[in-house]
Coordinates of C-alpha atoms in Angstrom, one line a residue:
M1 CA 6.2 -14.5 -8.6
Y2 CA 5.4 -13.5 -12.2
R3 CA 8.3 -14.4 -14.4
Y4 CA 9.1 -12.0 -17.2
S5 CA 9.2 -13.4 -20.7
A6 CA 11.6 -12.3 -23.4
F7 CA 8.9 -9.9 -24.6
D8 CA 8.4 -8.4 -21.2
R9 CA 12.1 -7.7 -20.8
A10 CA 12.5 -6.3 -24.3
F11 CA 9.5 -4.0 -23.7
V12 CA 10.9 -2.7 -20.3
H13 CA 14.4 -2.1 -21.8
A14 CA 12.9 -0.4 -24.8
R15 CA 10.9 1.9 -22.5
A16 CA 14.0 2.7 -20.5
A17 CA 15.9 3.6 -23.8
Q18 CA 13.0 5.7 -24.9
F19 CA 13.1 7.6 -21.6
R20 CA 16.8 8.1 -22.0
D21 CA 16.3 9.7 -25.4
Q22 CA 13.4 11.9 -24.0
L23 CA 15.6 13.0 -21.1
H24 CA 18.5 13.8 -23.3
R25 CA 16.4 16.0 -25.6
H26 CA 14.9 17.7 -22.5
L27 CA 18.3 18.5 -20.9
E28 CA 19.7 19.8 -24.2
G29 CA 16.7 22.1 -24.6
S30 CA 14.9 20.6 -27.6
L31 CA 12.1 19.2 -25.4
S32 CA 10.5 21.8 -23.1
E33 CA 9.5 21.2 -19.5
E34 CA 5.8 21.3 -20.6
E35 CA 6.5 18.7 -23.3
F36 CA 8.7 16.5 -21.0
K37 CA 6.4 16.5 -18.0
P38 CA 3.8 14.0 -19.3
L39 CA 6.7 11.8 -20.5
R40 CA 8.5 11.6 -17.2
L41 CA 5.2 11.2 -15.3
Q42 CA 4.4 8.2 -17.5
N43 CA 7.6 6.6 -16.1
G44 CA 7.0 7.5 -12.5
W45 CA 9.1 10.7 -12.2
Y46 CA 7.7 13.7 -10.3
I47 CA 9.3 17.0 -9.4
Q48 CA 8.8 17.4 -5.7
R49 CA 9.6 20.1 -3.1
H50 CA 13.3 19.7 -3.2
A51 CA 14.2 17.2 -5.9
P52 CA 12.7 14.7 -8.3
M53 CA 10.8 11.8 -6.8
L54 CA 10.7 8.4 -8.5
R55 CA 7.9 5.9 -7.8
V56 CA 8.9 2.3 -8.8
A57 CA 6.1 -0.1 -9.5
V58 CA 5.9 -3.2 -7.3
P59 CA 2.9 -5.1 -8.8
Y60 CA 0.7 -6.5 -6.0
G61 CA 3.7 -5.9 -3.6
A62 CA 5.8 -8.9 -4.7
L63 CA 9.6 -8.6 -4.6
A64 CA 12.4 -11.0 -5.4
T65 CA 15.6 -10.7 -3.5
R66 CA 17.6 -9.6 -6.6
Q67 CA 15.1 -6.8 -7.0
L68 CA 15.4 -5.7 -3.4
R69 CA 19.1 -5.7 -3.7
A70 CA 18.9 -3.6 -6.8
L71 CA 16.7 -1.1 -5.0
A72 CA 19.3 -1.0 -2.2
D73 CA 22.0 -0.3 -4.8
I74 CA 20.0 2.6 -6.3
A75 CA 19.4 4.1 -2.9
E76 CA 23.1 4.0 -2.2
R77 CA 24.4 5.1 -5.6
F78 CA 21.8 7.7 -6.6
D79 CA 19.8 8.7 -3.5
R80 CA 20.7 9.3 0.1
G81 CA 21.0 5.7 1.2
Y82 CA 17.3 4.8 1.7
A83 CA 14.0 4.1 0.0
H84 CA 10.4 4.6 1.1
F85 CA 7.8 1.8 0.9
T86 CA 4.3 3.2 0.3
T87 CA 0.7 2.4 1.3
R88 CA 0.1 1.3 -2.4
Q89 CA 2.8 -1.4 -2.2
N90 CA 5.3 0.6 -4.3
V91 CA 8.8 2.1 -3.6
Q92 CA 9.8 5.7 -3.8
Y93 CA 13.0 7.7 -3.9
N94 CA 13.2 11.3 -3.0
W95 CA 16.6 12.6 -3.9
I96 CA 17.7 11.3 -7.3
E97 CA 19.0 14.0 -9.6
L98 CA 17.1 14.2 -12.9
P99 CA 20.2 14.0 -15.1
R100 CA 20.9 10.6 -13.6
S101 CA 17.3 9.3 -13.9
A102 CA 17.9 7.3 -17.1
D103 CA 20.7 5.4 -15.5
V104 CA 18.3 4.4 -12.7
M105 CA 15.7 3.2 -15.3
D106 CA 18.3 1.0 -16.9
L107 CA 19.2 -0.6 -13.6
L108 CA 15.5 -1.2 -12.8
A109 CA 15.0 -2.8 -16.2
E110 CA 17.9 -5.2 -15.5
V111 CA 15.8 -6.7 -12.6
D112 CA 12.4 -6.5 -14.4
M113 CA 11.3 -3.3 -12.8
H114 CA 10.1 0.1 -14.0
G115 CA 8.0 3.1 -13.1
I116 CA 5.4 2.8 -15.8
Q117 CA 1.9 4.0 -14.8
T118 CA 2.9 4.8 -11.3
S119 CA 1.7 8.3 -12.1
G120 CA -0.8 10.0 -14.3
N121 CA -4.6 9.6 -14.8
C122 CA -4.5 5.9 -15.7
V123 CA -4.8 2.6 -13.9
R124 CA -2.1 2.5 -11.3
N125 CA -0.7 -0.4 -9.3
I126 CA -3.0 -3.4 -8.8
T127 CA -2.7 -4.1 -5.1
T128 CA -3.5 -7.2 -3.1
D129 CA -3.2 -9.0 0.3
A130 CA 0.4 -9.3 1.5
L131 CA -0.6 -12.9 2.6
A132 CA -1.8 -13.8 -0.9
G133 CA -1.1 -17.5 -1.7
V134 CA -0.2 -18.4 1.9
A135 CA -3.2 -17.2 4.0
P136 CA -5.2 -20.1 5.7
D137 CA -8.5 -18.3 5.0
E138 CA -7.9 -17.9 1.3
I139 CA -10.7 -18.8 -1.1
A140 CA -8.4 -18.5 -4.2
D141 CA -5.0 -16.9 -4.8
P142 CA -5.7 -13.4 -6.1
R143 CA -2.2 -12.8 -7.7
P144 CA -3.0 -14.5 -11.1
Y145 CA -6.0 -12.2 -11.4
C146 CA -3.9 -9.2 -10.4
E147 CA -1.4 -10.0 -13.1
I148 CA -4.0 -10.5 -15.7
L149 CA -5.5 -7.1 -14.8
R150 CA -2.0 -5.5 -14.8
Q151 CA -1.2 -6.8 -18.3
W152 CA -4.6 -5.7 -19.6
S153 CA -4.3 -2.2 -18.1
T154 CA -0.7 -1.4 -18.9
L155 CA -0.6 1.2 -21.7
H156 CA -4.3 0.6 -22.5
P157 CA -4.9 3.3 -25.1
E158 CA -8.5 3.9 -24.0
F159 CA -7.7 4.5 -20.4
A160 CA -4.4 6.4 -20.6
F161 CA -6.1 9.8 -19.9
L162 CA -8.9 9.1 -17.4
P163 CA -10.5 12.0 -15.5
R164 CA -8.2 11.1 -12.5
K165 CA -5.9 8.4 -11.3
F166 CA -7.5 5.0 -10.9
K167 CA -6.7 2.2 -8.3
I168 CA -7.8 -1.4 -8.1
A169 CA -7.4 -3.9 -5.3
V170 CA -8.1 -7.6 -5.5
G171 CA -8.5 -9.9 -2.4
G172 CA -8.9 -13.6 -2.3
A173 CA -9.5 -14.3 1.4
R174 CA -12.5 -14.4 3.6
E175 CA -11.0 -11.4 5.5
D176 CA -10.6 -8.2 3.7
R177 CA -7.0 -7.4 4.1
V178 CA -6.7 -5.2 1.0
A179 CA -8.9 -2.3 2.2
S180 CA -11.0 -2.9 -0.9
G181 CA -13.8 -0.5 0.2
W182 CA -11.3 2.4 -0.2
Y183 CA -10.5 1.7 -3.8
D184 CA -11.9 3.0 -7.1
I185 CA -12.6 -0.7 -7.8
G186 CA -12.4 -3.4 -5.1
M187 CA -12.8 -7.0 -6.0
H188 CA -13.2 -10.1 -3.7
L189 CA -12.9 -13.6 -5.0
V190 CA -15.9 -15.6 -3.8
R191 CA -17.7 -18.8 -4.6
D192 CA -21.4 -19.2 -5.2
A193 CA -23.7 -22.0 -3.9
A194 CA -22.5 -24.2 -6.8
G195 CA -18.9 -23.7 -6.0
E196 CA -18.2 -21.5 -9.1
L197 CA -15.5 -18.9 -8.5
G198 CA -16.5 -15.3 -9.1
L199 CA -15.9 -11.7 -7.9
R200 CA -17.8 -9.4 -5.6
V201 CA -17.2 -6.0 -7.2
L202 CA -17.3 -2.7 -5.4
A203 CA -16.8 0.7 -7.1
G204 CA -16.5 4.3 -6.0
G205 CA -14.3 4.1 -2.9
G206 CA -11.6 6.6 -2.1
M207 CA -10.1 8.9 0.4
G208 CA -9.1 12.5 -0.3
R209 CA -11.3 15.5 0.3
T210 CA -14.5 13.4 0.2
P211 CA -13.9 10.0 1.8
L212 CA -16.3 7.4 0.6
I213 CA -16.6 3.6 0.9
G214 CA -17.2 1.8 -2.4
S215 CA -20.6 0.6 -3.3
V216 CA -21.3 -3.0 -4.4
V217 CA -22.1 -3.0 -8.1
R218 CA -22.1 -6.8 -8.6
E219 CA -22.5 -9.4 -5.8
F220 CA -21.2 -12.2 -8.1
L221 CA -19.4 -11.8 -11.4
P222 CA -18.0 -14.9 -13.0
V223 CA -14.2 -14.6 -13.2
R224 CA -14.3 -15.1 -17.0
H225 CA -16.0 -11.6 -17.2
M226 CA -13.4 -9.8 -15.0
L227 CA -11.8 -7.8 -17.7
L228 CA -15.0 -7.1 -19.6
Y229 CA -16.7 -5.8 -16.5
T230 CA -13.7 -3.7 -15.4
E231 CA -13.6 -2.2 -18.8
A232 CA -17.3 -1.4 -18.7
I233 CA -16.8 0.4 -15.4
L234 CA -13.8 2.4 -16.8
R235 CA -15.7 3.3 -20.0
V236 CA -18.7 4.7 -18.0
Y237 CA -16.2 6.6 -15.8
N238 CA -14.2 7.9 -18.8
L239 CA -17.4 9.1 -20.4
Y240 CA -19.2 10.7 -17.5
G241 CA -16.5 11.5 -14.9
R242 CA -15.9 15.2 -14.2
R243 CA -12.9 16.8 -16.0
D244 CA -13.7 20.4 -15.0
N245 CA -12.9 20.0 -11.3
L246 CA -9.9 18.2 -9.9
W247 CA -11.6 17.5 -6.6
K248 CA -14.7 16.0 -8.2
A249 CA -13.0 14.0 -10.9
R250 CA -12.6 10.7 -9.0
I251 CA -15.1 7.9 -9.8
K252 CA -16.3 8.0 -6.2
I253 CA -18.0 11.4 -6.9
L254 CA -19.7 9.9 -10.0
V255 CA -20.9 6.8 -8.1
R256 CA -22.2 8.9 -5.2
S257 CA -24.0 11.4 -7.4
E258 CA -25.5 8.8 -9.8
G259 CA -26.2 5.9 -7.5
Q260 CA -28.2 3.2 -9.2
R261 CA -28.0 5.0 -12.5
F262 CA -24.2 4.5 -12.5
V263 CA -24.7 0.7 -11.9
D264 CA -27.3 0.6 -14.7
A265 CA -25.0 2.4 -17.1
V266 CA -22.2 -0.1 -16.3
E267 CA -24.6 -3.1 -16.8
R268 CA -25.7 -1.7 -20.1
E269 CA -22.2 -1.1 -21.3
F270 CA -21.2 -4.6 -20.1
A271 CA -24.1 -6.2 -22.0
A272 CA -23.4 -4.3 -25.1
M273 CA -19.7 -5.3 -25.0
V274 CA -20.7 -9.0 -24.6
E275 CA -23.2 -8.8 -27.5
R276 CA -21.6 -6.5 -30.0
D277 CA -18.0 -5.5 -29.3
V278 CA -15.5 -6.7 -31.9
G279 CA -12.8 -8.5 -29.9
A280 CA -14.8 -8.8 -26.7
E281 CA -14.2 -12.6 -26.8
A282 CA -10.5 -11.9 -26.4
L283 CA -11.2 -10.2 -23.0
L284 CA -12.9 -13.3 -21.6
V285 CA -10.7 -14.8 -18.9
S286 CA -10.4 -18.5 -19.7
E287 CA -9.6 -21.3 -17.3
A288 CA -6.6 -22.1 -19.3
Q289 CA -5.4 -18.5 -19.0
V290 CA -5.9 -18.6 -15.3
Q291 CA -4.0 -21.9 -15.0
A292 CA -1.1 -20.6 -17.1
M293 CA -0.9 -17.5 -15.0
A294 CA -1.2 -19.5 -11.7
A295 CA 1.9 -21.5 -12.7
H296 CA 3.9 -18.3 -12.2
F297 CA 2.7 -18.2 -8.6
E298 CA 3.3 -21.7 -7.5
A299 CA 5.2 -22.0 -4.1
P300 CA 8.9 -21.4 -4.6
P301 CA 11.0 -24.5 -4.2
E302 CA 11.8 -25.3 -0.6
Q303 CA 15.4 -25.9 0.4
L304 CA 15.5 -28.0 3.5
P305 CA 17.9 -26.7 6.1
S306 CA 21.2 -28.6 6.4
A307 CA 22.0 -30.5 9.6
Q308 CA 24.1 -27.5 10.8
Q309 CA 21.4 -25.0 10.0
A310 CA 18.8 -27.2 11.8
A311 CA 21.1 -27.4 14.8
E312 CA 21.5 -23.6 14.8
A313 CA 17.8 -23.1 14.6
A314 CA 17.2 -25.5 17.5
E315 CA 19.9 -23.7 19.6
A316 CA 18.3 -20.3 18.8
A317 CA 14.9 -21.6 19.9
R318 CA 16.4 -22.8 23.2
R319 CA 18.0 -19.3 23.7
A320 CA 14.8 -17.4 22.8
Q321 CA 12.3 -19.4 24.7
P322 CA 12.5 -17.4 28.0
I323 CA 12.9 -14.0 26.4
Q324 CA 9.7 -11.8 26.6
A325 CA 10.7 -9.8 23.5
Y326 CA 10.6 -13.0 21.4
A327 CA 7.2 -14.0 22.8
R328 CA 5.9 -10.6 21.9
W329 CA 7.4 -10.8 18.4
L330 CA 5.7 -14.2 17.9
E331 CA 2.4 -12.6 19.0
R332 CA 2.5 -9.5 16.8
N333 CA 4.8 -10.1 13.9
V334 CA 4.2 -13.8 13.1
H335 CA 1.0 -14.9 11.4
A336 CA -0.8 -18.1 10.5
H337 CA 0.1 -20.0 7.3
R338 CA -1.8 -22.4 5.1
L339 CA 0.9 -24.9 5.7
A340 CA 0.9 -26.2 9.3
D341 CA 4.7 -26.1 9.7
H342 CA 5.1 -22.6 8.2
R343 CA 4.5 -19.1 9.3
V344 CA 4.3 -15.7 7.7
V345 CA 6.6 -13.1 9.3
T346 CA 6.4 -9.3 9.1
L347 CA 9.7 -7.4 9.2
S348 CA 8.8 -4.1 10.9
L349 CA 10.0 -0.9 9.2
K350 CA 8.7 1.2 12.2
R351 CA 11.1 2.3 14.9
T352 CA 12.0 5.6 16.5
G353 CA 14.5 7.7 14.6
Q354 CA 13.4 6.3 11.2
A355 CA 10.5 7.5 9.1
P356 CA 7.6 5.0 8.8
G357 CA 8.1 2.8 5.7
N358 CA 11.7 3.9 5.2
A359 CA 14.4 1.3 4.8
T360 CA 18.1 2.0 4.4
A361 CA 20.2 0.2 1.8
Q362 CA 21.8 -1.9 4.6
Q363 CA 18.3 -2.9 5.8
M364 CA 17.1 -3.8 2.4
R365 CA 20.1 -6.0 1.8
A366 CA 19.6 -7.6 5.2
A367 CA 15.9 -8.2 4.4
A368 CA 17.0 -9.8 1.1
A369 CA 19.4 -12.1 3.0
L370 CA 16.7 -13.0 5.5
A371 CA 14.4 -13.9 2.6
E372 CA 16.9 -16.1 1.0
R373 CA 17.9 -17.9 4.2
F374 CA 14.4 -18.2 5.7
G375 CA 11.7 -17.2 3.1
R376 CA 12.4 -19.0 -0.2
G377 CA 13.8 -15.8 -1.8
E378 CA 10.5 -13.9 -1.8
L379 CA 9.2 -10.8 0.0
R380 CA 6.0 -8.8 0.0
V381 CA 5.4 -5.1 0.6
S382 CA 2.3 -4.6 2.8
H383 CA 0.0 -1.6 2.6
E384 CA 1.0 -0.9 6.2
Q385 CA 4.5 -0.1 4.9
N386 CA 6.3 -3.1 6.2
L387 CA 8.0 -6.1 4.5
V388 CA 6.6 -9.6 4.7
L389 CA 8.3 -13.0 4.4
P390 CA 5.6 -15.5 3.3
W391 CA 7.5 -18.8 3.5
V392 CA 9.2 -19.2 6.9
R393 CA 9.5 -22.6 8.5
E394 CA 8.1 -22.6 12.1
S395 CA 11.2 -24.4 13.4
E396 CA 13.4 -21.5 12.2
L397 CA 11.4 -18.6 13.7
A398 CA 13.8 -18.0 16.7
L399 CA 16.9 -17.9 14.5
L400 CA 15.1 -15.5 12.1
W401 CA 14.1 -13.3 15.0
E402 CA 17.7 -13.0 16.2
Q403 CA 18.9 -12.0 12.8
A404 CA 16.0 -9.7 12.1
R405 CA 16.6 -8.0 15.5
E406 CA 20.3 -7.4 14.5
A407 CA 19.0 -5.7 11.4
G408 CA 16.6 -3.5 13.3
M409 CA 13.5 -5.1 11.8
A410 CA 12.1 -7.2 14.7
T411 CA 10.3 -4.6 16.8
P412 CA 7.1 -6.4 18.0
N413 CA 4.8 -3.6 17.1
I414 CA 2.7 -4.8 14.2
G415 CA -0.8 -3.5 14.6
L416 CA 0.1 -1.5 17.7
L417 CA 0.5 2.2 18.2
G418 CA 4.1 2.1 17.1
D419 CA 3.2 0.7 13.7
I420 CA 2.4 4.2 12.4
I421 CA 1.5 4.7 8.7
A422 CA 2.7 8.0 7.3
C423 CA 3.3 9.6 3.9
P424 CA 6.5 11.6 3.3
G425 CA 4.6 14.8 3.9
G426 CA 5.9 18.3 3.6
D427 CA 9.5 17.3 4.1
F428 CA 9.4 16.1 0.5
C429 CA 6.1 16.3 -1.2
A430 CA 5.2 19.5 -3.2
L431 CA 1.5 18.8 -2.6
A432 CA 1.7 18.6 1.2
N433 CA 0.3 21.2 3.5
A434 CA 2.2 20.1 6.5
R435 CA 5.0 17.7 7.6
S436 CA 4.0 14.1 8.5
L437 CA 7.4 12.7 9.6
P438 CA 8.2 14.9 12.6
V439 CA 4.7 14.3 14.0
A440 CA 5.1 10.6 13.5
E441 CA 8.4 10.7 15.4
D442 CA 7.0 12.7 18.2
I443 CA 4.2 10.1 18.7
A444 CA 6.7 7.2 18.4
Q445 CA 8.9 8.8 21.0
R446 CA 6.0 9.2 23.3
F447 CA 4.9 5.6 23.0
Q448 CA 8.2 3.7 23.1
D449 CA 7.3 1.5 26.1
L450 CA 6.3 -2.0 24.8
D451 CA 4.4 -2.8 28.0
E452 CA 2.2 0.3 27.4
M453 CA 1.8 -0.5 23.7
F454 CA 0.7 -4.1 24.5
D455 CA -1.7 -2.8 27.1
I456 CA -3.3 -0.4 24.6
G457 CA -3.5 -3.2 22.0
D458 CA -4.6 -3.0 18.4
L459 CA -4.6 0.7 17.3
D460 CA -4.1 2.0 13.7
L461 CA -2.6 5.5 13.7
N462 CA -2.3 7.0 10.2
I463 CA -0.9 10.4 9.2
S464 CA -1.3 12.3 5.9
G465 CA 0.4 15.6 5.1
C466 CA -2.4 16.7 2.8
I467 CA -6.0 16.0 1.7
N468 CA -4.7 13.6 -1.0
S469 CA -4.5 11.0 1.9
C470 CA -1.5 9.1 0.9
G471 CA -1.1 8.2 4.6
H472 CA -4.6 6.7 4.7
H473 CA -5.6 8.9 7.6
H474 CA -9.3 8.4 7.0
S475 CA -9.0 4.7 7.7
G476 CA -7.0 5.1 10.9
H477 CA -8.5 4.4 14.3
I478 CA -6.8 7.7 15.0
G479 CA -6.2 9.7 11.8
I480 CA -4.0 12.8 11.6
L481 CA -4.3 15.2 8.6
G482 CA -1.9 18.1 8.0
V483 CA -3.7 21.3 7.0
D484 CA -2.5 24.8 6.1
K485 CA -3.9 27.8 8.1
D486 CA -2.5 31.2 7.0
G487 CA 0.8 29.6 6.1
S488 CA 1.2 27.6 9.3
E489 CA 1.1 23.9 9.8
W490 CA -1.9 22.5 11.8
Y491 CA -3.3 19.0 12.2
Q492 CA -6.9 17.8 12.1
I493 CA -7.6 14.6 14.1
T494 CA -10.2 12.0 13.4
V495 CA -11.3 9.0 15.5
G496 CA -13.0 5.7 14.6
G497 CA -11.9 5.0 11.0
G498 CA -11.4 1.5 9.7
D499 CA -9.8 -0.2 6.7
G500 CA -12.2 -3.2 6.5
S501 CA -10.0 -5.9 8.0
T502 CA -10.9 -7.9 11.1
R503 CA -8.4 -6.0 13.3
G504 CA -8.9 -2.6 11.6
G505 CA -12.7 -2.6 11.8
S506 CA -15.3 -2.2 9.1
A507 CA -14.4 0.3 6.4
A508 CA -15.4 3.7 7.4
P509 CA -13.9 7.2 7.6
G510 CA -13.0 8.6 11.0
R511 CA -14.9 11.5 12.5
I512 CA -13.3 14.8 13.2
I513 CA -13.0 15.6 16.9
G514 CA -12.8 19.4 16.6
A515 CA -10.6 22.3 15.6
S516 CA -7.1 21.5 14.3
F517 CA -4.1 21.2 16.6
A518 CA -0.6 22.8 16.5
A519 CA 2.3 20.4 15.7
D520 CA 3.5 20.5 19.3
E521 CA 0.1 19.5 20.6
V522 CA -0.5 16.4 18.5
A523 CA 1.4 13.9 20.6
D524 CA -0.4 15.3 23.7
A525 CA -3.8 14.9 21.9
V526 CA -3.0 11.3 20.9
E527 CA -2.1 10.5 24.5
A528 CA -5.3 12.1 25.7
L529 CA -7.3 9.9 23.2
V530 CA -5.6 6.8 24.4
D531 CA -6.3 7.7 28.0
V532 CA -10.0 8.0 27.2
Y533 CA -9.9 4.5 25.7
R534 CA -8.0 3.0 28.7
E535 CA -10.5 4.6 31.1
Q536 CA -13.7 3.7 29.2
R537 CA -12.9 0.4 27.6
Q538 CA -14.9 -2.7 28.5
Q539 CA -13.6 -6.2 28.9
G540 CA -11.8 -7.3 25.7
E541 CA -12.8 -4.1 23.9
R542 CA -10.3 -2.7 21.3
F543 CA -9.7 1.0 20.7
I544 CA -11.9 0.9 17.5
D545 CA -14.7 -0.7 19.4
T546 CA -14.6 1.8 22.2
A547 CA -14.3 4.7 19.8
R548 CA -17.4 3.6 17.8
R549 CA -19.4 2.8 21.0
L550 CA -18.7 6.2 22.7
G551 CA -18.7 8.4 19.6
P552 CA -16.3 11.4 19.2
A553 CA -17.6 13.6 22.0
P554 CA -15.5 12.2 25.0
F555 CA -12.4 12.0 22.8
A556 CA -12.9 15.6 21.6
A557 CA -13.3 16.8 25.2
A558 CA -10.1 15.1 26.3
A559 CA -8.1 16.4 23.3
D560 CA -9.4 19.9 23.9
A561 CA -8.1 19.8 27.5
V562 CA -4.5 19.6 26.3
R563 CA -4.7 22.4 23.8
R564 CA -2.1 25.2 24.3
S565 CA -1.1 27.3 21.3
T566 CA -4.4 26.5 19.6
A567 CA -6.3 27.8 22.5
R568 CA -4.3 31.0 22.5
K569 CA -4.8 31.4 18.8
V570 CA -8.5 31.0 19.1
A571 CA -8.7 33.4 22.1
A572 CA -6.8 36.0 20.2

């Protein structure tokens, strides 16, 4: 992980002290709500439906155990005992009282955390692969480049007030596990024929009201030009992006409307920067800079298990061997590692009775303990809203499984229908048109049977409470979007979306299958869609393959057949 310097710590503590002063002036009345709003947003504080919401930055999803324990303490002392892990690899709290917010910022600063640029029209969190640095198909570790981008973009004066929020993803593997096509800028580390490391750059992806997949603007960009080219893209967007219409302000609209002219403008800006900009040389990413940053991301020191621990692991393996639940966990929650004797393990935060992505303070402490015992003290937040242990010895998998199961984080559902992605929705968010969490719970209750889930196989089901798409419904094999109709909650369903990964399918928005459904119809509709797949699938065919082969018509017909209140509403 990136290790904070004395400067980093001083900066974060100074920012927390500044926020405390701003909050004090606001609460005493000398700083109006209108004046205070941009200041709190710059530190991650929103005012939501019922209470303030804090978004904590987790750069590229990397967490140390001391940080996770601090997040657990905040959940217990200041919130309602839990936190929410988001699709952008951050952490959110929904119930912290504003007068206590400065105390929270101080606690975060103590563990090198903050909420800077988790809101506002600026460059937000730089996201990456949860398997970064350990994936067997990795071309180069993307985390040093993510950190270089993060440091460059933090408080960048030219890009603090962009037309709209801006998100960047960087992947370093052959497989796209970062959903890069769905980002404002998506970057892939690649090598050319001569072996030089570079970046394949996409721009203009995004969800929301107009879902679009990013366009390739450079097939190969030498890594030394990463910051210069990113700045060129942002300058063109800052100059020409719409500021008169909130729904048309994202870079995706500019890229779609201008096409090659956008690319040409970026190339001209980039060339001008290289040739004439004062200080452009300082933005060149040198090999020495990369190596210095990479030193932060060397493998954590391995502590070999003691004789007693090795014996415990061996006994756990003996106990687990005949247990089907363990075999299923190995199949779904355990992933290949670049080291032959190691594995990557996903701790599932998806189970009935608990909102997707939520973790209680007790679970967070348990996850921290598991990471210290089995994972070299490191965790990752995945964009699927789970926690990942990247450094698990293969010989200790069974013992880890037993302890994760006791903590409620060993459900073997990763990539299955039970691994639902969902935003907090109308239960919390002031922007939401409908609730996400009750719908997610209805579906989870409907598909609890593991035999059934394993028979269905890979299926991404994503739920958003509004068109802002924080639940990534567009990229779901089945996507559910909450909409408002005359003050009532309804749900639009799409089929055939993909996030760009091997399992998820090529990046594409799902297709709407008809009129919206009432809340009490959604689980029935999902079951009808799954039934079509099970009836129509060919040998070895996944849901996404069947959906794209058949098109939306048979799925729409099956979902229509289970309508009840919607049908009556239409008939009336």
